[in-house]
CSV table of C-alpha atoms in Angstrom, one decimal:
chain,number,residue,atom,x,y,z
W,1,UNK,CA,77.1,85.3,110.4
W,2,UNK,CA,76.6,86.7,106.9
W,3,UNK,CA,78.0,89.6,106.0
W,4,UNK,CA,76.2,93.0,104.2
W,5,UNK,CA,77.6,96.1,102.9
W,6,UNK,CA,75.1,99.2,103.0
W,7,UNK,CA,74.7,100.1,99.5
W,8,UNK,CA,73.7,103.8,100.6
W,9,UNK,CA,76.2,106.4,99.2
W,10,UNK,CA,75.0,108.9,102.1
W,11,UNK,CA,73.4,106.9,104.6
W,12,UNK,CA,71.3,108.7,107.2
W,13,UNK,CA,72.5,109.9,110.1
W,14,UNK,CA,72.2,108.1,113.6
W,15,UNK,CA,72.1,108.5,117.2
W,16,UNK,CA,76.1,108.2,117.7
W,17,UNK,CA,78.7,110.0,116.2
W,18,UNK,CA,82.3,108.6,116.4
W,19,UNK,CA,85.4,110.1,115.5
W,20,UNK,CA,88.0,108.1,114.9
W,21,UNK,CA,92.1,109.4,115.4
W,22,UNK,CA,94.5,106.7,113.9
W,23,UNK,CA,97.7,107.0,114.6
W,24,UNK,CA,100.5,107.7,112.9
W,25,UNK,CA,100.3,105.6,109.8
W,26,UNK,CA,101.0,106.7,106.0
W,27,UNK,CA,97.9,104.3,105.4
W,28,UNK,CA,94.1,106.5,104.9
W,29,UNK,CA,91.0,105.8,105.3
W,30,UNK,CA,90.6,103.0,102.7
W,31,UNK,CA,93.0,100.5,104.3
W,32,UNK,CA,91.3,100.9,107.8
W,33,UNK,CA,87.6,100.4,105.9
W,34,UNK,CA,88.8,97.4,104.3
W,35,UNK,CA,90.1,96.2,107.8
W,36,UNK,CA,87.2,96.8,109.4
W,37,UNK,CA,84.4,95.0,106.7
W,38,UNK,CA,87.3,92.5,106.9
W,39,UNK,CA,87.7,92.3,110.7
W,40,UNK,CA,83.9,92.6,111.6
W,41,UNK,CA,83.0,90.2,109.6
W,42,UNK,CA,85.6,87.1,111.6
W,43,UNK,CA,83.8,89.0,114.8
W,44,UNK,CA,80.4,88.4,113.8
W,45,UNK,CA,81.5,84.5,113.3
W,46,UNK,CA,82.7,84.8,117.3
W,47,UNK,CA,80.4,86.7,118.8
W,48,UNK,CA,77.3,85.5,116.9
W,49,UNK,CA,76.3,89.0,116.3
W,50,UNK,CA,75.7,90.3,112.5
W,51,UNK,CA,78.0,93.6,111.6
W,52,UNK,CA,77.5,95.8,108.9
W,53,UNK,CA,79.7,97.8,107.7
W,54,UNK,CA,78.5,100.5,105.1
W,55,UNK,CA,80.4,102.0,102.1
W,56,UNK,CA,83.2,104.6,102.4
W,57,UNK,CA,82.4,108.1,101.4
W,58,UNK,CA,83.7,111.8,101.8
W,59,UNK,CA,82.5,113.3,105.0
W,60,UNK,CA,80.2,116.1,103.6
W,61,UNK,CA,80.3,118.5,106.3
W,62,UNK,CA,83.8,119.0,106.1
W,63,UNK,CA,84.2,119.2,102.6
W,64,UNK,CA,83.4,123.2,102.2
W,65,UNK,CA,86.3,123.6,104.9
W,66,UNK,CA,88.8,121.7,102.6
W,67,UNK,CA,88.6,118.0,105.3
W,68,UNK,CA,89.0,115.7,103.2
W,69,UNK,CA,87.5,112.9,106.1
W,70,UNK,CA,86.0,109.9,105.4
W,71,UNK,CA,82.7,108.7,106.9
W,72,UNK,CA,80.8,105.0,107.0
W,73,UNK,CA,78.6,103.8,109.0
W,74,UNK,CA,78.9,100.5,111.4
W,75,UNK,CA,76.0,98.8,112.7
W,76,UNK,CA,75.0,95.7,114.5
W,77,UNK,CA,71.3,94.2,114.1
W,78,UNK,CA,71.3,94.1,118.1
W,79,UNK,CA,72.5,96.7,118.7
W,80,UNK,CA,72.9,100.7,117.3
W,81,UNK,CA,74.1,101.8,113.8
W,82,UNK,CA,76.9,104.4,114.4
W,83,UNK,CA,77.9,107.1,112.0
W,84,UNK,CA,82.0,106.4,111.7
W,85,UNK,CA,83.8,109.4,110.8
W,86,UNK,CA,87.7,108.8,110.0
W,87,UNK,CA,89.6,111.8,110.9
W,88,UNK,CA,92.0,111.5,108.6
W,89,UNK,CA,95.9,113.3,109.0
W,90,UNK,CA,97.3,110.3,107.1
W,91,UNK,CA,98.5,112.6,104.0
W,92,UNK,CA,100.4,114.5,107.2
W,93,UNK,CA,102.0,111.6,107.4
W,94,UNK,CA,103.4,110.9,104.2
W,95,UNK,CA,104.6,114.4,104.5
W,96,UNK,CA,107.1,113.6,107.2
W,97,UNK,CA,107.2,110.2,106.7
W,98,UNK,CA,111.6,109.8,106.0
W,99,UNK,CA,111.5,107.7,102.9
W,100,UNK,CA,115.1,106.6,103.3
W,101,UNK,CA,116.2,104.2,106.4
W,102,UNK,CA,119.3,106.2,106.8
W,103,UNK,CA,117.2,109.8,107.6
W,104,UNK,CA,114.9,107.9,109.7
W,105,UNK,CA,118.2,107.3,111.9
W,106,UNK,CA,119.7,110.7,111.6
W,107,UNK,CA,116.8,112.0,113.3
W,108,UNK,CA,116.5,108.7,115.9
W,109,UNK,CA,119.9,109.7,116.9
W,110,UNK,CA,118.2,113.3,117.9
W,111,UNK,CA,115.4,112.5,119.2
W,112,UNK,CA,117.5,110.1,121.9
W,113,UNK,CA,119.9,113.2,122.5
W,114,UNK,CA,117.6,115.1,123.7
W,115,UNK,CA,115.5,112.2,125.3
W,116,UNK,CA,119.0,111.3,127.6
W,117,UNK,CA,119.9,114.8,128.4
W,118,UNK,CA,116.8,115.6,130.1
W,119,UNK,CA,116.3,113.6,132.6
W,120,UNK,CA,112.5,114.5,133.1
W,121,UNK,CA,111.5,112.3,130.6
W,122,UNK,CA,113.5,108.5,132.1
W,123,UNK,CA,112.8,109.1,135.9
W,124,UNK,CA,108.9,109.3,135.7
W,125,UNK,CA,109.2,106.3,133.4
W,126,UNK,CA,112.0,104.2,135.8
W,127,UNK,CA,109.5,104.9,138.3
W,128,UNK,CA,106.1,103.9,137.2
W,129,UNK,CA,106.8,101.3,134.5
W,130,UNK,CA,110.3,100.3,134.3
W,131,UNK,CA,109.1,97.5,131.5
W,132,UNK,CA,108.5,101.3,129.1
W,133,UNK,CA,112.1,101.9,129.2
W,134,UNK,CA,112.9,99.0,127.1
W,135,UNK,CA,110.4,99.6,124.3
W,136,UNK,CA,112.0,103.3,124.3
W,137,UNK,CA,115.4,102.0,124.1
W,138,UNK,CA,114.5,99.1,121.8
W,139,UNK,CA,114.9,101.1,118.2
W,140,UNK,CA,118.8,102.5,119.9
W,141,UNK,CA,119.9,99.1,121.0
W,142,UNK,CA,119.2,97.7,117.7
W,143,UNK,CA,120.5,100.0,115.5
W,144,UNK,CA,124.0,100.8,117.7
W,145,UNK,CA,123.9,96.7,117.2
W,146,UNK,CA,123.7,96.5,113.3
W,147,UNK,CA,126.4,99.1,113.7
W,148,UNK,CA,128.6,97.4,115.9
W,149,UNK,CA,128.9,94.1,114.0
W,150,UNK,CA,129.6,96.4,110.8
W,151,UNK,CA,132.5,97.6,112.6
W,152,UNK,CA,133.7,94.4,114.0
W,153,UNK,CA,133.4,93.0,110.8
W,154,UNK,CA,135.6,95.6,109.2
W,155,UNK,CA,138.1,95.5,111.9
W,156,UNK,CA,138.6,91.7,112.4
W,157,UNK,CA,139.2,91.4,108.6
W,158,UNK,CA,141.3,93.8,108.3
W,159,UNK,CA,143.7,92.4,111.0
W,160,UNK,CA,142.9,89.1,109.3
W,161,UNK,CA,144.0,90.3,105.8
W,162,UNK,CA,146.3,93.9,106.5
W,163,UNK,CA,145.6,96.0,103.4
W,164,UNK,CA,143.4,96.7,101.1
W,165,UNK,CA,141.5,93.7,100.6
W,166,UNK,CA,141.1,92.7,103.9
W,167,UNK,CA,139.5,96.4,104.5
W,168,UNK,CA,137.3,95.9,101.1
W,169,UNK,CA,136.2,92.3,102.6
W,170,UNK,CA,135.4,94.0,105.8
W,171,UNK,CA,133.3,96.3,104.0
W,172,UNK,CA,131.3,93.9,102.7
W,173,UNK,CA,130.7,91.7,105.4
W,174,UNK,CA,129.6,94.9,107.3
W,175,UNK,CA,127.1,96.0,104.6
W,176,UNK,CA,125.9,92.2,104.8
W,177,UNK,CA,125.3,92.4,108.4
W,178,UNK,CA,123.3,96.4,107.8
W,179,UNK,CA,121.4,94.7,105.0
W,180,UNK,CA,120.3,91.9,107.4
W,181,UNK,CA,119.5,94.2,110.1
W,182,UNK,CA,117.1,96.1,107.3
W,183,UNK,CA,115.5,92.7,106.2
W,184,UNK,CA,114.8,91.9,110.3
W,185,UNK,CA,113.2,95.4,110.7
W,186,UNK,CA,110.4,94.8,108.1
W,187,UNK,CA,109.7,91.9,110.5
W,188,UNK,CA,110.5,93.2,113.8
W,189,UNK,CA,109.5,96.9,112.8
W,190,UNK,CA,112.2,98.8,114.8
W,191,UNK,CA,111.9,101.9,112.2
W,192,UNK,CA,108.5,102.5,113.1
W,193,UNK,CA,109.2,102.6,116.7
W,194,UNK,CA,111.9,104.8,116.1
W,195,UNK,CA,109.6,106.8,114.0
W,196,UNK,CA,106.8,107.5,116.4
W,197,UNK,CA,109.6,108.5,118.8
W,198,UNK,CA,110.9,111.3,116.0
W,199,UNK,CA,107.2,112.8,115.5
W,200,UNK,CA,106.5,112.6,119.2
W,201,UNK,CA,109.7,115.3,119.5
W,202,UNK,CA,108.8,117.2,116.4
W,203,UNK,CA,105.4,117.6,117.8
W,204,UNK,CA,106.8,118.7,121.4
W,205,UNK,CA,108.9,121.6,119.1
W,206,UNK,CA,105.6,122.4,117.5
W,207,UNK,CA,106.9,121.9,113.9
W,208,UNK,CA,103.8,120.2,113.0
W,209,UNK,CA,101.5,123.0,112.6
W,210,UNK,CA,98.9,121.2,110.0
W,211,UNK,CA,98.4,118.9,112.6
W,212,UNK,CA,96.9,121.2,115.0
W,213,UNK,CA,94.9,123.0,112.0
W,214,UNK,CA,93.1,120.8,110.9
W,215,UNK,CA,92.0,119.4,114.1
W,216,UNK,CA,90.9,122.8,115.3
W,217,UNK,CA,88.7,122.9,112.0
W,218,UNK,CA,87.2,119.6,112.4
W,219,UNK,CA,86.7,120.2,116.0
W,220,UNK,CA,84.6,123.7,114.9
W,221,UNK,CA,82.1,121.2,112.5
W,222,UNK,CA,81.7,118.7,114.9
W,223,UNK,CA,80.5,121.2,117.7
W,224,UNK,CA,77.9,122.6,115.0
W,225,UNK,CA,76.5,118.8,114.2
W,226,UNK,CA,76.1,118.4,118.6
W,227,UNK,CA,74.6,121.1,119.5
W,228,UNK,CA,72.3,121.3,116.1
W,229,UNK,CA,71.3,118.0,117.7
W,230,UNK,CA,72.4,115.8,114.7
W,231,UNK,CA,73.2,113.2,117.1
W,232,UNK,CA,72.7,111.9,120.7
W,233,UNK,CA,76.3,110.7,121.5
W,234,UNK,CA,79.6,111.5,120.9
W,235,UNK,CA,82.4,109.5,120.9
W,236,UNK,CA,85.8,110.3,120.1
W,237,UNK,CA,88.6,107.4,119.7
W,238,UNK,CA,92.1,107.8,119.6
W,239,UNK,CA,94.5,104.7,118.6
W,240,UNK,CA,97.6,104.5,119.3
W,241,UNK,CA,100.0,107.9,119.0
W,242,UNK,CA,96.2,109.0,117.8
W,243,UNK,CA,95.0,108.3,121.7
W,244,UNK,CA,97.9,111.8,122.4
W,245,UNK,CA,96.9,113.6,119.1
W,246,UNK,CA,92.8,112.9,120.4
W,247,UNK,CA,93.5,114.6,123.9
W,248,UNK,CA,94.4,117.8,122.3
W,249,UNK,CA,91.3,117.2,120.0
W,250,UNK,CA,88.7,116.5,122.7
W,251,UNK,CA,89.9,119.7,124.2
W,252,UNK,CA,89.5,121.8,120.9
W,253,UNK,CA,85.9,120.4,120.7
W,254,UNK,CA,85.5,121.3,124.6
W,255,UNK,CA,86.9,124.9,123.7
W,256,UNK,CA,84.2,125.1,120.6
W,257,UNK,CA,81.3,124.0,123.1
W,258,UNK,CA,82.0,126.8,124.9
W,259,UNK,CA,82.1,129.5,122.4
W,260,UNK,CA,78.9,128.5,121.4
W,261,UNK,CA,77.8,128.5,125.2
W,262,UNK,CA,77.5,124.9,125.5
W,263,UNK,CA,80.1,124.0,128.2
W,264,UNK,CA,78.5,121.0,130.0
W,265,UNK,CA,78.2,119.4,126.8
W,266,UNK,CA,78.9,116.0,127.3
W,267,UNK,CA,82.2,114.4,125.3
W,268,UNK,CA,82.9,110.6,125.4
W,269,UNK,CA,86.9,109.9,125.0
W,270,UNK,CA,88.3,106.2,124.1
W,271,UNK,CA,92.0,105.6,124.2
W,272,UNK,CA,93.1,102.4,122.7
W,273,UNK,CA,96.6,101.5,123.2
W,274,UNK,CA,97.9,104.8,124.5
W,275,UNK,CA,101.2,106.3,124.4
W,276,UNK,CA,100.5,109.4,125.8
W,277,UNK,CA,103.1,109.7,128.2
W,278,UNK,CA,105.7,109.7,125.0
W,279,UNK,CA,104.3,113.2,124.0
W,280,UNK,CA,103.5,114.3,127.4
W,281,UNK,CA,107.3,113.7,129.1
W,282,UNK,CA,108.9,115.1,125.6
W,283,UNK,CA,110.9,118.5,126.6
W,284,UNK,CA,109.0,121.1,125.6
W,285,UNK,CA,105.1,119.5,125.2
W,286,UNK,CA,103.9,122.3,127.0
W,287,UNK,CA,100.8,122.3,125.1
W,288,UNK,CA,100.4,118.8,125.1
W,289,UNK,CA,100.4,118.4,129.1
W,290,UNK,CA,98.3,121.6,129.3
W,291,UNK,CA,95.9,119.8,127.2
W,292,UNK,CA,96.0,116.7,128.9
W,293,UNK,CA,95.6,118.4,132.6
W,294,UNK,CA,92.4,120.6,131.1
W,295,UNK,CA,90.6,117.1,129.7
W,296,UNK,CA,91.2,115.8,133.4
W,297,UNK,CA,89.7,118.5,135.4
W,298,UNK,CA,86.6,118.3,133.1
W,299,UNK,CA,83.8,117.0,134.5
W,300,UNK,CA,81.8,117.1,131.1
W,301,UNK,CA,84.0,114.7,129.7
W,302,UNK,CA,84.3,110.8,130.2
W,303,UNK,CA,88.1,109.6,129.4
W,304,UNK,CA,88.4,106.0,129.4
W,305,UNK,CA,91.8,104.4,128.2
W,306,UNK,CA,91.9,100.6,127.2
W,307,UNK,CA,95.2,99.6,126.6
W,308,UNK,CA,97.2,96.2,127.7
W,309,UNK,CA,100.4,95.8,129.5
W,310,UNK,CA,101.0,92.7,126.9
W,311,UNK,CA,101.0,95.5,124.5
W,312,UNK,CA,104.7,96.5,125.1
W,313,UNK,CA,104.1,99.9,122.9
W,314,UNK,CA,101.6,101.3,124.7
W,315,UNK,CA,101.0,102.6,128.2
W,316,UNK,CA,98.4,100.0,129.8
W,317,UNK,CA,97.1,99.7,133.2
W,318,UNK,CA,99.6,103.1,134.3
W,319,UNK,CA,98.7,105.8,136.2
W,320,UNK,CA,98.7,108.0,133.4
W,321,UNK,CA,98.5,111.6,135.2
W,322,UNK,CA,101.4,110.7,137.9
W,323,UNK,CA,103.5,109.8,134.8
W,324,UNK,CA,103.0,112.8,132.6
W,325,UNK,CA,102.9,115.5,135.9
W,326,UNK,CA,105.7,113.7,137.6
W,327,UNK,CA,105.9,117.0,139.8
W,328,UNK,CA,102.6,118.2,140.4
W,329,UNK,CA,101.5,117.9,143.8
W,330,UNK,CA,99.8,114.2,144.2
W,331,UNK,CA,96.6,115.9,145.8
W,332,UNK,CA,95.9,118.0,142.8
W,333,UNK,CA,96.1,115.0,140.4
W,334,UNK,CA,94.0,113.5,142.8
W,335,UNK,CA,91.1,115.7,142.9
W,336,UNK,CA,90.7,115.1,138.9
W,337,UNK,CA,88.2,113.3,137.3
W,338,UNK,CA,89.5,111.7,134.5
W,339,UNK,CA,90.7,109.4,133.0
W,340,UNK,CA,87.5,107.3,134.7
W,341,UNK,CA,88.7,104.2,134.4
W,342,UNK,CA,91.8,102.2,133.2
W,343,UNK,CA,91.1,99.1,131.7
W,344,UNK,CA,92.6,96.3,130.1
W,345,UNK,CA,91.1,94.1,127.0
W,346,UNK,CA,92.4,91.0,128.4
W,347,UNK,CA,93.8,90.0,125.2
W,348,UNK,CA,94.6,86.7,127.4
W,349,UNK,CA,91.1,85.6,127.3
W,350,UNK,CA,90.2,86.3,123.7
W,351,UNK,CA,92.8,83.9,121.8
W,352,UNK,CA,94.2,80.4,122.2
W,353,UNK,CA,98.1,80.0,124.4
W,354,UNK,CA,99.5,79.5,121.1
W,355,UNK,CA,98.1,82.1,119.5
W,356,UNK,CA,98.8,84.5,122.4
W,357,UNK,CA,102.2,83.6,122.4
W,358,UNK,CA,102.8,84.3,118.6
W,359,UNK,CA,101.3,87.8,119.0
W,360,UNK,CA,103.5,88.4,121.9
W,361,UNK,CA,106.3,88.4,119.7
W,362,UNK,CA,104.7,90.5,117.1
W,363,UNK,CA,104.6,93.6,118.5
W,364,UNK,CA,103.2,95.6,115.9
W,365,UNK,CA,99.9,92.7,115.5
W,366,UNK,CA,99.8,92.8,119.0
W,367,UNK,CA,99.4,96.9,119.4
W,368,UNK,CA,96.7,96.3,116.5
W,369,UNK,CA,94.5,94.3,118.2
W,370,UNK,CA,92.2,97.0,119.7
W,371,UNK,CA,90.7,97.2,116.1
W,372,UNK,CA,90.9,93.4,115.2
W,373,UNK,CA,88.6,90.3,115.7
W,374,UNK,CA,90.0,87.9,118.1
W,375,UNK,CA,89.6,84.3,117.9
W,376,UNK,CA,87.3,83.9,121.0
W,377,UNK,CA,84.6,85.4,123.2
W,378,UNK,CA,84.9,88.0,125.6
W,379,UNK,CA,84.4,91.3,126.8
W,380,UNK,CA,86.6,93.2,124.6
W,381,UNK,CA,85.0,93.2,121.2
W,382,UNK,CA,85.6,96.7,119.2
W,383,UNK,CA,82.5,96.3,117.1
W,384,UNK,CA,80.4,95.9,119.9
W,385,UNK,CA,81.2,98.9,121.4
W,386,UNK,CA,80.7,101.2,118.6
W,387,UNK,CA,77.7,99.5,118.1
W,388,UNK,CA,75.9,98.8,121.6
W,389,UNK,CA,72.5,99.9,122.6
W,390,UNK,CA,73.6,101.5,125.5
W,391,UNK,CA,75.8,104.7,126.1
W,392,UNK,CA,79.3,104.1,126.1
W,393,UNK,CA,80.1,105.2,129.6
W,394,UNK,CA,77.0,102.3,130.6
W,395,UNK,CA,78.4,99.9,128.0
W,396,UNK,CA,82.1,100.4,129.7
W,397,UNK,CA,81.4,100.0,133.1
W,398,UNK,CA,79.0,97.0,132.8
W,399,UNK,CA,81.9,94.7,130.6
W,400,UNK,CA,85.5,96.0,131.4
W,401,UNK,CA,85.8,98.1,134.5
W,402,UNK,CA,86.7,95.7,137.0
């Protein structure tokens, strides 16, 4: 299929509006654009549809507020063009983003403290999916691991050569082996593990104020654009630690609906490779978990989670409610509505065994696959989605809920 960039610096609007919540990644709006013109295009080869992706541009109802968003628009000639708006907290990101390995620890090491001292946050875990305490543990294991064979290196050559030299030897083997764990983590990306973990407890303390903000500002806008009927649908996605910062944001919007005494207004919610439960079991995510039981109990909202148990970094196919309200009374969390449905993209089905088994092993390609082209057919296909002719609850339920 050939692929067309709109030329349109402000293209008009259409029937669906998306909002799209990344997750927590120093990289804007620009490298996700690029991804997708890049990404739709291998799609549209696949599926034999023809994606368009138009050009990036500042999101002009936010700018008088100081949003700095970025909007495009995706569209399929099949199917409907969508208005893509990229909620953008990236610059957030950067903010807190530890520049040196060594601080990025220092706080790992917290973050576990107060992980393994309340015991809230491993049982729910142990109980539902014991396969999520190993991507928890995964960024601990490796670093007390580099550390070890540091100190084992300085020890055995000390006893080797007693004295000074044997210690300064030991030194540098040690720094060898710390050097090599670095080198592995580029490949193996342990730090950002260990770095979703940190923001997940600084946002459970509240120390990430902006955040919230600026969320609660877009969430005001958006509200106006609905009920001013600027748009039919309304679809909010949240990827990744995104799919936890988009359940707070879905609830703002829901809180704006009603101040302007629209509360049945109807919100569409998409998870994509969540980790909720990593902000909702964090000591002190009291916000968070109110949040996440008020989108539940909403019948005006339609929650959908897509995420893949292959995906070891995410939550997929879990009972996400039991996890995060590991005490609530089981007949209360039954009487809510949402999430609808948990599905799964089959990630199986879409690529070759060989290629399968090489993502498997790349954990961060494989948690990025939600937003990527695959190399065959099937009923996962991103850009179909935000581009189908139907509603996205109709679109859902007639291709993945199984």
């Amino acid at each position: 299929m050939l692929y067309q960039q709109e030329k349109a610096e402000l293209p008009s609007k259409n029937d669906r509006l998306i909002l799209f919540v990344g997750g927590y990644d120093p990289r804007g709006a620009r490298h996700y654009h690029q991804m997708m013109q890049r990404e739709s295009l291998k799609q549209g080869e696949v599926s034999q549809e023809s994606y368009k992706v138009g050009s990036r541009h500042r999101w002009e109802p936010g700018l008088k507020e100081g949003l700095l968003h970025s909007q495009w628009t995706i569209s399929n000639d099949r199917g409907k063009s969508s208005d893509y708006v990229f909620v953008d907290w990236s610059d957030l990101v950067r903010q807190s983003w530890a520049s040196r390995i060594a601080d990025v620890v220092w706080q790992g090491l917290k973050t576990y403290f107060l992980i393994f001292r309340n015991k809230n946050v491993l049982s729910p875990l142990l109980k539902v999916t014991p396969y999520a305490i190993w991507t928890l543990v995964y960024p601990l294991v490796c670093m007390l691991l580099c550390l070890a064979l540091a100190c084992i290196a300085i020890t055995v050559s000390y006893k080797i050569n007693p004295g000074w030299v044997g210690f300064a030897n030991g030194i540098l083997i040690g720094s060898i082996f710390l050097w090599a764990g670095y080198a592995l983590d580029k490949k193996i990306h342990v730090s950002w593990l260990l770095r979703i973990l940190n923001f997940s407890r600084k946002e459970a303390e509240n120390s990430v104020h902006e955040v919230d903000d600026r969320f609660k500002r877009t969430a005001k806008i958006v509200a106006r654009q609905i009920i001013s009927g600027d748009y039919q649908e309304l679809v909010v996605i949240g990827f990744s630690v995104g799919s936890a910062v988009a359940v707070s944001f879905a609830r703002s919007i829901r809180e704006e609906f009603i101040l302007e005494g629209c509360p049945k207004q109807k919100i569409n919610l998409l998870t994509l490779g969540n980790c909720i439960p990593l902000f909702s079991l964090m000591p002190g995510a009291d916000r968070m978990r109110s949040n996440l039981f008020e989108l539940a109990k909403d019948e005006s909202s339609y929650w959908v989670d897509i995420s893949s148990p292959s995906d070891s970094v995410s939550f997929g196919m879990c009972d996400l409610l039991a996890l995060s309200f590991p005490k609530q009374d089981s007949k209360v969390l039954a009487g809510c509505v949402n999430p609808r449905h948990m599905c799964t993209p089959r990630f199986h089905k879409l690529f070759t065994p060989s290629a399968y088994r090489w993502m498997k092993r790349n954990k961060m390609r494989m948690h990025f696959q939600y937003l990527m082209a695959s190399d065959l057919s099937g009923a996962y296909d991103y850009f179909k989605l935000l581009t189908c002719k139907e509603s996205l609850p109709d679109f859902i339920e007639k291709r993945l809920v199984r």
